mmCIF file of C-alpha atoms in Angstrom:
data_model
loop_
_atom_site.group_PDB
_atom_site.id
_atom_site.type_symbol
_atom_site.label_atom_id
_atom_site.label_comp_id
_atom_site.label_asym_id
_atom_site.label_seq_id
_atom_site.Cartn_x
_atom_site.Cartn_y
_atom_site.Cartn_z
ATOM 1 C CA UNK I 25 0.000 0.000 0.000
ATOM 2 C CA UNK I 26 1.400 3.429 -0.949
ATOM 3 C CA UNK I 27 1.761 6.198 1.618
ATOM 4 C CA UNK I 28 -1.083 8.076 -0.115
ATOM 5 C CA UNK I 29 -3.349 5.005 0.078
ATOM 6 C CA UNK I 30 -2.437 4.501 3.746
ATOM 7 C CA UNK I 31 -3.294 8.114 4.494
ATOM 8 C CA UNK I 32 -6.596 7.877 2.648
ATOM 9 C CA UNK I 33 -7.480 4.640 4.446
ATOM 10 C CA UNK I 34 -6.671 6.157 7.837
ATOM 11 C CA UNK I 35 -8.707 9.248 7.038
ATOM 12 C CA UNK I 36 -11.675 7.071 6.054
ATOM 13 C CA UNK I 37 -11.334 4.983 9.222
ATOM 14 C CA UNK I 38 -11.246 8.111 11.393
ATOM 15 C CA UNK I 39 -14.298 9.527 9.585
ATOM 16 C CA UNK I 40 -16.232 6.290 10.174
ATOM 17 C CA UNK I 41 -15.291 6.286 13.847
ATOM 18 C CA UNK I 42 -16.440 9.906 14.166
ATOM 19 C CA UNK I 43 -19.858 9.237 12.637
ATOM 20 C CA UNK I 44 -22.664 9.405 15.213
ATOM 21 C CA UNK I 45 -24.087 6.043 16.214
ATOM 22 C CA UNK I 46 -27.696 5.636 17.341
ATOM 23 C CA UNK I 47 -28.068 5.274 21.087
ATOM 24 C CA UNK I 48 -29.418 1.839 21.918
ATOM 25 C CA UNK I 49 -32.106 1.584 24.565
ATOM 26 C CA UNK I 50 -32.434 -1.630 26.539
ATOM 27 C CA UNK I 51 -34.262 -4.440 24.755
ATOM 28 C CA UNK I 52 -37.075 -6.418 26.337
ATOM 29 C CA UNK I 53 -39.616 -9.135 25.588
ATOM 30 C CA UNK I 54 -43.217 -7.964 25.683
ATOM 31 C CA UNK I 55 -46.056 -10.380 26.426
ATOM 32 C CA UNK I 56 -49.134 -9.264 24.523
ATOM 33 C CA UNK I 57 -52.664 -10.521 25.118
ATOM 34 C CA UNK I 58 -53.781 -10.850 21.505
ATOM 35 C CA UNK I 59 -56.866 -13.093 21.613
ATOM 36 C CA UNK I 60 -58.902 -14.638 24.460
ATOM 37 C CA UNK I 61 -56.515 -16.864 26.398
ATOM 38 C CA UNK I 62 -53.622 -16.271 23.946
ATOM 39 C CA UNK I 63 -50.364 -14.421 24.597
ATOM 40 C CA UNK I 64 -47.773 -13.383 21.993
ATOM 41 C CA UNK I 65 -44.065 -12.813 22.666
ATOM 42 C CA UNK I 66 -42.692 -9.684 20.988
ATOM 43 C CA UNK I 67 -39.020 -8.759 21.193
ATOM 44 C CA UNK I 68 -38.635 -4.970 21.353
ATOM 45 C CA UNK I 69 -35.295 -3.203 20.851
ATOM 46 C CA UNK I 70 -35.648 0.559 20.345
ATOM 47 C CA UNK I 71 -33.022 3.156 19.473
ATOM 48 C CA UNK I 72 -33.043 6.839 20.328
ATOM 49 C CA UNK I 73 -34.439 9.139 17.615
ATOM 50 C CA UNK I 74 -35.270 6.181 15.360
ATOM 51 C CA UNK I 75 -35.973 7.107 11.752
ATOM 52 C CA UNK I 76 -38.213 4.042 11.285
ATOM 53 C CA UNK I 77 -39.296 0.831 12.980
ATOM 54 C CA UNK I 78 -39.025 -2.635 11.459
ATOM 55 C CA UNK I 79 -41.306 -5.428 12.656
ATOM 56 C CA UNK I 80 -39.448 -8.598 11.682
ATOM 57 C CA UNK I 81 -41.144 -11.897 10.840
ATOM 58 C CA UNK I 82 -38.689 -14.836 10.956
ATOM 59 C CA UNK I 83 -39.142 -17.796 8.635
ATOM 60 C CA UNK I 84 -39.418 -21.493 9.377
ATOM 61 C CA UNK I 85 -41.786 -22.260 12.221
ATOM 62 C CA UNK I 86 -41.472 -18.724 13.563
ATOM 63 C CA UNK I 87 -40.203 -17.434 16.871
ATOM 64 C CA UNK I 88 -36.894 -15.906 17.885
ATOM 65 C CA UNK I 89 -35.450 -18.435 20.325
ATOM 66 C CA UNK I 90 -34.106 -17.832 23.820
ATOM 67 C CA UNK I 91 -32.754 -14.460 24.916
ATOM 68 C CA UNK I 92 -29.006 -14.650 25.499
ATOM 69 C CA UNK I 93 -27.062 -11.537 26.526
ATOM 70 C CA UNK I 94 -29.997 -9.390 25.489
ATOM 71 C CA UNK I 95 -30.338 -10.878 21.992
ATOM 72 C CA UNK I 96 -32.538 -13.660 20.602
ATOM 73 C CA UNK I 97 -30.632 -16.868 19.880
ATOM 74 C CA UNK I 98 -32.318 -17.828 16.594
ATOM 75 C CA UNK I 99 -30.017 -18.190 13.563
ATOM 76 C CA UNK I 100 -32.720 -16.827 11.262
ATOM 77 C CA UNK I 101 -31.376 -14.176 8.870
ATOM 78 C CA UNK I 102 -33.499 -11.351 10.249
ATOM 79 C CA UNK I 103 -32.964 -12.285 13.881
ATOM 80 C CA UNK I 104 -29.198 -12.574 13.620
ATOM 81 C CA UNK I 105 -29.206 -9.172 11.839
ATOM 82 C CA UNK I 106 -30.892 -7.250 14.664
ATOM 83 C CA UNK I 107 -27.724 -5.334 15.534
ATOM 84 C CA UNK I 108 -27.306 -4.308 11.881
ATOM 85 C CA UNK I 109 -30.851 -2.926 11.757
ATOM 86 C CA UNK I 110 -30.305 -0.973 14.961
ATOM 87 C CA UNK I 111 -26.989 0.372 13.647
ATOM 88 C CA UNK I 112 -29.019 1.904 10.812
ATOM 89 C CA UNK I 113 -31.085 3.887 13.309
ATOM 90 C CA UNK I 114 -34.090 1.570 13.215
ATOM 91 C CA UNK I 115 -36.215 0.359 16.112
ATOM 92 C CA UNK I 116 -36.485 -3.411 15.930
ATOM 93 C CA UNK I 117 -39.435 -5.579 16.929
ATOM 94 C CA UNK I 118 -39.425 -9.326 16.306
ATOM 95 C CA UNK I 119 -42.667 -11.247 16.063
ATOM 96 C CA UNK I 120 -42.616 -14.343 18.256
ATOM 97 C CA UNK I 121 -45.038 -17.246 18.513
ATOM 98 C CA UNK I 122 -48.463 -17.114 20.156
ATOM 99 C CA UNK I 123 -49.099 -19.586 22.935
ATOM 100 C CA UNK I 124 -51.609 -21.581 20.864
ATOM 101 C CA UNK I 125 -49.423 -21.938 17.736
ATOM 102 C CA UNK I 126 -46.208 -23.879 18.368
ATOM 103 C CA UNK I 127 -45.482 -23.894 14.623
ATOM 104 C CA UNK I 128 -46.250 -21.082 12.180
ATOM 105 C CA UNK I 129 -46.652 -22.758 8.802
ATOM 106 C CA UNK I 130 -48.337 -21.073 5.845
ATOM 107 C CA UNK I 131 -51.842 -22.108 6.959
ATOM 108 C CA UNK I 132 -51.344 -20.423 10.324
ATOM 109 C CA UNK I 133 -49.684 -17.381 8.741
ATOM 110 C CA UNK I 134 -52.673 -16.701 6.469
ATOM 111 C CA UNK I 135 -55.318 -17.264 9.161
ATOM 112 C CA UNK I 136 -57.604 -14.706 10.789
ATOM 113 C CA UNK I 137 -56.083 -15.598 14.166
ATOM 114 C CA UNK I 138 -52.590 -14.753 12.929
ATOM 115 C CA UNK I 139 -53.816 -11.439 11.530
ATOM 116 C CA UNK I 140 -55.278 -10.615 14.946
ATOM 117 C CA UNK I 141 -51.889 -11.361 16.540
ATOM 118 C CA UNK I 142 -50.106 -9.182 13.981
ATOM 119 C CA UNK I 143 -52.577 -6.357 14.594
ATOM 120 C CA UNK I 144 -51.839 -6.542 18.328
ATOM 121 C CA UNK I 145 -48.079 -6.452 17.641
ATOM 122 C CA UNK I 146 -48.483 -3.465 15.317
ATOM 123 C CA UNK I 147 -50.555 -1.632 17.928
ATOM 124 C CA UNK I 148 -47.969 -2.349 20.637
ATOM 125 C CA UNK I 149 -45.143 -1.031 18.478
ATOM 126 C CA UNK I 150 -47.058 2.081 17.445
ATOM 127 C CA UNK I 151 -47.824 2.817 21.105
ATOM 128 C CA UNK I 152 -44.088 2.843 21.797
ATOM 129 C CA UNK I 153 -42.850 4.772 18.770
ATOM 130 C CA UNK I 154 -44.304 7.183 16.239
ATOM 131 C CA UNK I 155 -41.600 6.324 13.688
ATOM 132 C CA UNK I 156 -42.828 4.915 10.349
ATOM 133 C CA UNK I 157 -43.472 1.189 10.695
ATOM 134 C CA UNK I 158 -42.329 -1.355 8.105
ATOM 135 C CA UNK I 159 -43.140 -5.060 8.063
ATOM 136 C CA UNK I 160 -40.128 -7.182 7.089
ATOM 137 C CA UNK I 161 -40.342 -10.920 6.492
ATOM 138 C CA UNK I 162 -38.009 -13.645 5.331
ATOM 139 C CA UNK I 163 -38.861 -17.032 3.805
ATOM 140 C CA UNK I 164 -42.118 -18.218 5.429
ATOM 141 C CA UNK I 165 -42.200 -14.870 7.196
ATOM 142 C CA UNK I 166 -42.997 -13.254 3.834
ATOM 143 C CA UNK I 167 -46.317 -15.127 3.917
ATOM 144 C CA UNK I 168 -47.150 -13.386 7.207
ATOM 145 C CA UNK I 169 -46.074 -9.987 5.926
ATOM 146 C CA UNK I 170 -48.039 -10.272 2.696
ATOM 147 C CA UNK I 171 -51.184 -11.462 4.447
ATOM 148 C CA UNK I 172 -50.866 -8.682 7.027
ATOM 149 C CA UNK I 173 -50.258 -5.993 4.406
ATOM 150 C CA UNK I 174 -53.440 -7.124 2.643
ATOM 151 C CA UNK I 175 -55.541 -7.505 5.794
ATOM 152 C CA UNK I 176 -54.497 -4.516 7.897
ATOM 153 C CA UNK I 177 -55.736 -0.953 7.308
ATOM 154 C CA UNK I 178 -53.199 0.693 4.927
ATOM 155 C CA UNK I 179 -52.548 3.481 7.438
ATOM 156 C CA UNK I 180 -51.240 0.946 9.977
ATOM 157 C CA UNK I 181 -47.858 0.525 8.294
ATOM 158 C CA UNK I 182 -45.685 2.472 5.847
ATOM 159 C CA UNK I 183 -44.674 -0.468 3.645
ATOM 160 C CA UNK I 184 -43.271 -4.000 3.450
ATOM 161 C CA UNK I 185 -39.989 -5.751 2.717
ATOM 162 C CA UNK I 186 -40.019 -9.342 1.444
ATOM 163 C CA UNK I 187 -36.732 -11.260 1.617
ATOM 164 C CA UNK I 188 -36.161 -14.804 0.307
ATOM 165 C CA UNK I 189 -39.863 -14.915 -0.548
ATOM 166 C CA UNK I 190 -41.971 -18.047 -0.970
ATOM 167 C CA UNK I 191 -42.675 -17.717 -4.674
ATOM 168 C CA UNK I 192 -43.398 -21.301 -5.728
ATOM 169 C CA UNK I 193 -46.776 -20.892 -7.423
ATOM 170 C CA UNK I 194 -47.838 -24.442 -6.478
ATOM 171 C CA UNK I 195 -47.298 -23.986 -2.734
ATOM 172 C CA UNK I 196 -50.634 -23.399 -0.957
ATOM 173 C CA UNK I 197 -50.516 -20.101 0.897
ATOM 174 C CA UNK I 198 -47.414 -18.875 -0.903
ATOM 175 C CA UNK I 199 -47.290 -15.284 -2.056
ATOM 176 C CA UNK I 200 -48.669 -15.715 -5.562
ATOM 177 C CA UNK I 201 -51.701 -17.509 -4.136
ATOM 178 C CA UNK I 202 -52.597 -14.460 -2.054
ATOM 179 C CA UNK I 203 -54.505 -11.443 -3.372
ATOM 180 C CA UNK I 204 -51.440 -9.437 -4.313
ATOM 181 C CA UNK I 205 -53.539 -6.856 -6.156
ATOM 182 C CA UNK I 206 -55.045 -5.893 -2.785
ATOM 183 C CA UNK I 207 -51.610 -4.888 -1.457
ATOM 184 C CA UNK I 208 -51.493 -1.091 -1.757
ATOM 185 C CA UNK I 209 -48.249 -0.268 0.032
ATOM 186 C CA UNK I 210 -44.644 0.235 -1.119
ATOM 187 C CA UNK I 211 -42.938 -3.146 -1.494
ATOM 188 C CA UNK I 212 -39.245 -4.008 -1.575
ATOM 189 C CA UNK I 213 -38.404 -7.553 -2.732
ATOM 190 C CA UNK I 214 -34.911 -8.760 -1.776
ATOM 191 C CA UNK I 215 -33.637 -12.101 -3.030
ATOM 192 C CA UNK I 216 -30.320 -13.922 -3.319
ATOM 193 C CA UNK I 217 -29.417 -14.823 -6.887
ATOM 194 C CA UNK I 218 -28.126 -18.235 -5.740
ATOM 195 C CA UNK I 219 -31.039 -19.162 -3.487
ATOM 196 C CA UNK I 220 -31.423 -22.894 -4.200
ATOM 197 C CA UNK I 221 -34.548 -23.482 -2.110
ATOM 198 C CA UNK I 222 -37.208 -25.017 -4.340
ATOM 199 C CA UNK I 223 -39.921 -22.830 -2.806
ATOM 200 C CA UNK I 224 -37.963 -19.633 -3.397
ATOM 201 C CA UNK I 225 -36.402 -19.969 -6.842
ATOM 202 C CA UNK I 226 -34.982 -16.683 -8.154
ATOM 203 C CA UNK I 227 -36.511 -17.395 -11.582
ATOM 204 C CA UNK I 228 -40.001 -17.173 -10.037
ATOM 205 C CA UNK I 229 -39.471 -13.819 -8.331
ATOM 206 C CA UNK I 230 -40.524 -11.659 -11.342
ATOM 207 C CA UNK I 231 -43.994 -13.221 -11.099
ATOM 208 C CA UNK I 232 -44.271 -11.744 -7.623
ATOM 209 C CA UNK I 233 -43.493 -8.272 -8.935
ATOM 210 C CA UNK I 234 -46.044 -8.686 -11.725
ATOM 211 C CA UNK I 235 -48.729 -9.554 -9.191
ATOM 212 C CA UNK I 236 -48.180 -6.357 -7.198
ATOM 213 C CA UNK I 237 -50.291 -4.354 -9.616
ATOM 214 C CA UNK I 238 -51.479 -1.763 -7.084
ATOM 215 C CA UNK I 239 -48.323 -1.251 -5.034
ATOM 216 C CA UNK I 240 -47.523 2.468 -5.453
ATOM 217 C CA UNK I 241 -43.795 1.689 -5.400
ATOM 218 C CA UNK I 242 -42.131 -1.680 -5.935
ATOM 219 C CA UNK I 243 -38.488 -2.618 -6.291
ATOM 220 C CA UNK I 244 -36.540 -5.843 -6.750
ATOM 221 C CA UNK I 245 -33.032 -6.189 -5.358
ATOM 222 C CA UNK I 246 -31.480 -9.426 -6.641
ATOM 223 C CA UNK I 247 -28.314 -9.636 -4.572
ATOM 224 C CA UNK I 248 -25.279 -11.862 -4.924
ATOM 225 C CA UNK I 249 -22.354 -12.344 -2.603
ATOM 226 C CA UNK I 250 -21.697 -13.664 0.859
ATOM 227 C CA UNK I 251 -19.633 -16.663 1.881
ATOM 228 C CA UNK I 252 -19.547 -20.043 3.575
ATOM 229 C CA UNK I 253 -23.033 -21.447 2.898
ATOM 230 C CA UNK I 254 -23.743 -24.561 4.947
ATOM 231 C CA UNK I 255 -26.590 -26.857 5.845
ATOM 232 C CA UNK I 256 -29.786 -27.494 3.852
ATOM 233 C CA UNK I 257 -30.382 -25.051 0.997
ATOM 234 C CA UNK I 258 -33.698 -23.854 2.478
ATOM 235 C CA UNK I 259 -32.179 -23.075 5.869
ATOM 236 C CA UNK I 260 -30.959 -19.819 7.353
ATOM 237 C CA UNK I 261 -27.219 -20.418 6.989
ATOM 238 C CA UNK I 262 -27.263 -20.963 3.227
ATOM 239 C CA UNK I 263 -27.684 -18.443 0.386
ATOM 240 C CA UNK I 264 -31.392 -18.526 1.246
ATOM 241 C CA UNK I 265 -30.441 -16.707 4.455
ATOM 242 C CA UNK I 266 -28.005 -14.234 2.865
ATOM 243 C CA UNK I 267 -25.138 -15.887 4.702
ATOM 244 C CA UNK I 268 -22.003 -13.780 4.912
ATOM 245 C CA UNK I 269 -23.707 -10.634 3.594
ATOM 246 C CA UNK I 270 -26.082 -9.761 6.421
ATOM 247 C CA UNK I 271 -24.782 -6.218 6.947
ATOM 248 C CA UNK I 272 -24.771 -5.428 3.220
ATOM 249 C CA UNK I 273 -28.334 -6.692 2.857
ATOM 250 C CA UNK I 274 -29.619 -4.751 5.861
ATOM 251 C CA UNK I 275 -27.930 -1.575 4.649
ATOM 252 C CA UNK I 276 -29.673 -1.959 1.276
ATOM 253 C CA UNK I 277 -33.019 -2.458 3.005
ATOM 254 C CA UNK I 278 -32.486 0.548 5.284
ATOM 255 C CA UNK I 279 -31.485 2.774 2.360
ATOM 256 C CA UNK I 280 -34.650 1.856 0.438
ATOM 257 C CA UNK I 281 -36.864 2.326 3.492
ATOM 258 C CA UNK I 282 -35.439 5.840 3.825
ATOM 259 C CA UNK I 283 -36.294 6.618 0.180
ATOM 260 C CA UNK I 284 -38.607 4.086 -1.538
ATOM 261 C CA UNK I 285 -38.180 4.253 -5.322
ATOM 262 C CA UNK I 286 -38.980 1.951 -8.233
#
């Protein structure tokens, strides 16, 4: 490295260190009474002067795992990226599992009961922050987000982000089997170009965009990158879960949330 390059690198490093970082308030787990006899766990991690709030919907069977050192233990892409979201000045809420649904499959995620739970979570978040609220889902969590964006009053949330979406048109409850034309919010679709999960094939993603006929703004980010994929191709630590590029992906989401454009 030349002396000029070293100087430039040091100047950049000092500038990054001098940048203000959002103050992080203490996180907690809220227990919400959502339906008669049913309680929902909601992880809540605010930041001072948040510019937006993201309500995250993990994939798989849902939930965020145990709390260890103030953070949920789940390896899900969104859950393990909580610190990246907060570093972008975003309040973070993570949707857990209600006491009567040990597994959130697509049937549960498109049910009236699930919508009632989501509505309670949205209300709880809006009571705690006036920042614009975005619903963000990954994998099976995109089923929840899409159903909620269709079923909730449009004024409840600012928009939605769908990552590693369930786009297999033959999968009951998947996104293309929902009434996408009824979704009237800004939508960001984020996908990994090498996602090998059969329910989330990159080649099927354009059909999702075509179905969003009434979204006022819609954008596809087909990302590539990361490193060290491992485990089953539909799991969180493979390309399906944006492994090795969590910060880059969150930064792209945060930038679009700040200025949604086609």
